[in-house]
Phi, psi and omega in degrees: 000130180301151178305133176087348184278134183276138178245119175283153175296154182229165178234130176272121189284156172251148182303130174093346180280160181235175180304322179297323178295316182294316180300316181295322182296321184262359178070034177241170180271153175296327178300315179295319181297317181288330177299319183273351180229072187294345178285349188255139176258164181299328184265007186298143169249118192269152180272170179291141172065027168278167179242127177246130177286131183261133171288146179254121176304131187233341178073009179276154185229179178100186179231159176234143166257138182204172176255128185217151177249027184296341177245025181123238179289173181299132180217178184268120181251136167249121186241130178271112185294316185290322184249006177063021181280160179216148180213121176270131178261128188262350190289331180247121177282130185244170173230177178288352174266358181286141174239117182264134183230121178288142173288155181303333179269359177078004185272335190228158171232132171258132184206140171280117183282178178297340178277001179086350181269154176274127179250146169251121185251129173281116186296318184286316184272345186054050175234156183223162172220154185258138182240358177221166168283169177302135181242126180284143176086187186277127180229128180242106181287157177223130178277146169282164184300328181270004179065018182258344180232149174235132180249144171207163179246144178201127174055046175077010179232154176256131179243130176237116185238150176289127183296333180263332180229082188301342179289343178269139177162189181224153178222138179203154180291140179169170180220163176053041186284148177204175178265144180239130173065241189283358179090001177257006174234142174250157176225139185199169177255149176203118177054045176080005179247160173251122187248134171252123182243128174278119184283351179273307183253358176079003180289149180234152177221145180265139180262347181248142178279338177209154182299150180213140178294106185246133180220035173179140186209140175212145180234152176287135182287332183230042180201204185227034182242149180231141173236142177211158177255135182220153174277138177225092189068234177267002183257169175240135179238145172261123183242140172238146181224133171276115186298327182277308184280333179086351180280159184210185185207139182227139178212143178290143178228170180300133179298341182270015178302142176272110186302322183291343186276349183300125185210134174276146167295148180306328180277000176074015185258343182222157179235143176230151174200166176248147175228126181289159179222209186289152179285139174227172180298118177091007179160213177216155177289123184240129173269125172262117186247128177236123184224157175255118184302147180129160182298327181250024183293143178288148177231128177240130181230146172213162182243143174223169169264116185226183180213125183299342180283341189227347194295312187065167171201125184214140179275149171292152182298338178264008176067019181276328190209165173242156177242137173222157172267128182220161183294138178276135184310124170073002186242343181078353177270165179250134177229164180278133177235140175258139179237117180249116183306132179079354181246305179147195182241145183228133172279128183255328180232152179211000180263115183066188171276149179215115188227168179052054180291138172236120190260129179215193179289176181304128184272151175123000000 
């Protein structure tokens, strides 16, 4: 097995048994078994000494939006983590550069379609509406906590538009933008500074006393903490700042960290990021790092075979685990894997490629 590649447990088949027999023996659902073994049908009669990939019960919940080609070209997938269910939405045409983001209430997905425009997709009705003109390049939308605003970056500027009335909104120069706290404040970098902007009255405040080379930023969605990546000489440091108290913490990290992957757990207690490594056939060895901020904070690391163009990184809504897209053992395809600190890693998808997972509450 190549370095960093995850291996799911397997079952050696006996002549004449079927998926239902295997599922019953291991206490898993047939839906989960078929998800990880797309070559197998519900009615299949299996031959002697075949290998079936086994799903591992994980107790994780919620839904994911992702991009998948399980029905042909790249499309929008809604995946049920707890019951292994899947649903492809046809209303928005996607590309492999599309990033799908679930709204906090699970009702909607914002995604840049193959036409370059940002679409809002109704998960239950599978209908969509467009809120922007075509945008060149890679665009990753972000929902506000109340599901009423959508933020995205384009050409060195941050755009915040009303999800129901796209003509309403604000635009300002900035990078690495995100939502802070209650969703009525944005945080972003501009000219080496970290800016907090109140979206109601337009006031801004600086978080840095002097400019600093910053190339990654993340804020807690339901708290008052900020994390950012900065250059310190030839090194890279991960910094956290309490917006209210002003105190912070700095620690050196791998120079190969992927800036866009920096993400806080929803409860604001842990941070995760990816760091690239050596190239291997079909991708690169990627370290997924999950840490608890502080001088004595715990650090959990695991390795996968990933690709910065497709991996994504997203926390579960209960802050228990993160999801990334990583290469599936022996197949060259990419599937979603969940990593729970102190517990392990679980393969969640196996049908087609599945990339850019965004984990949220139950969708629909």
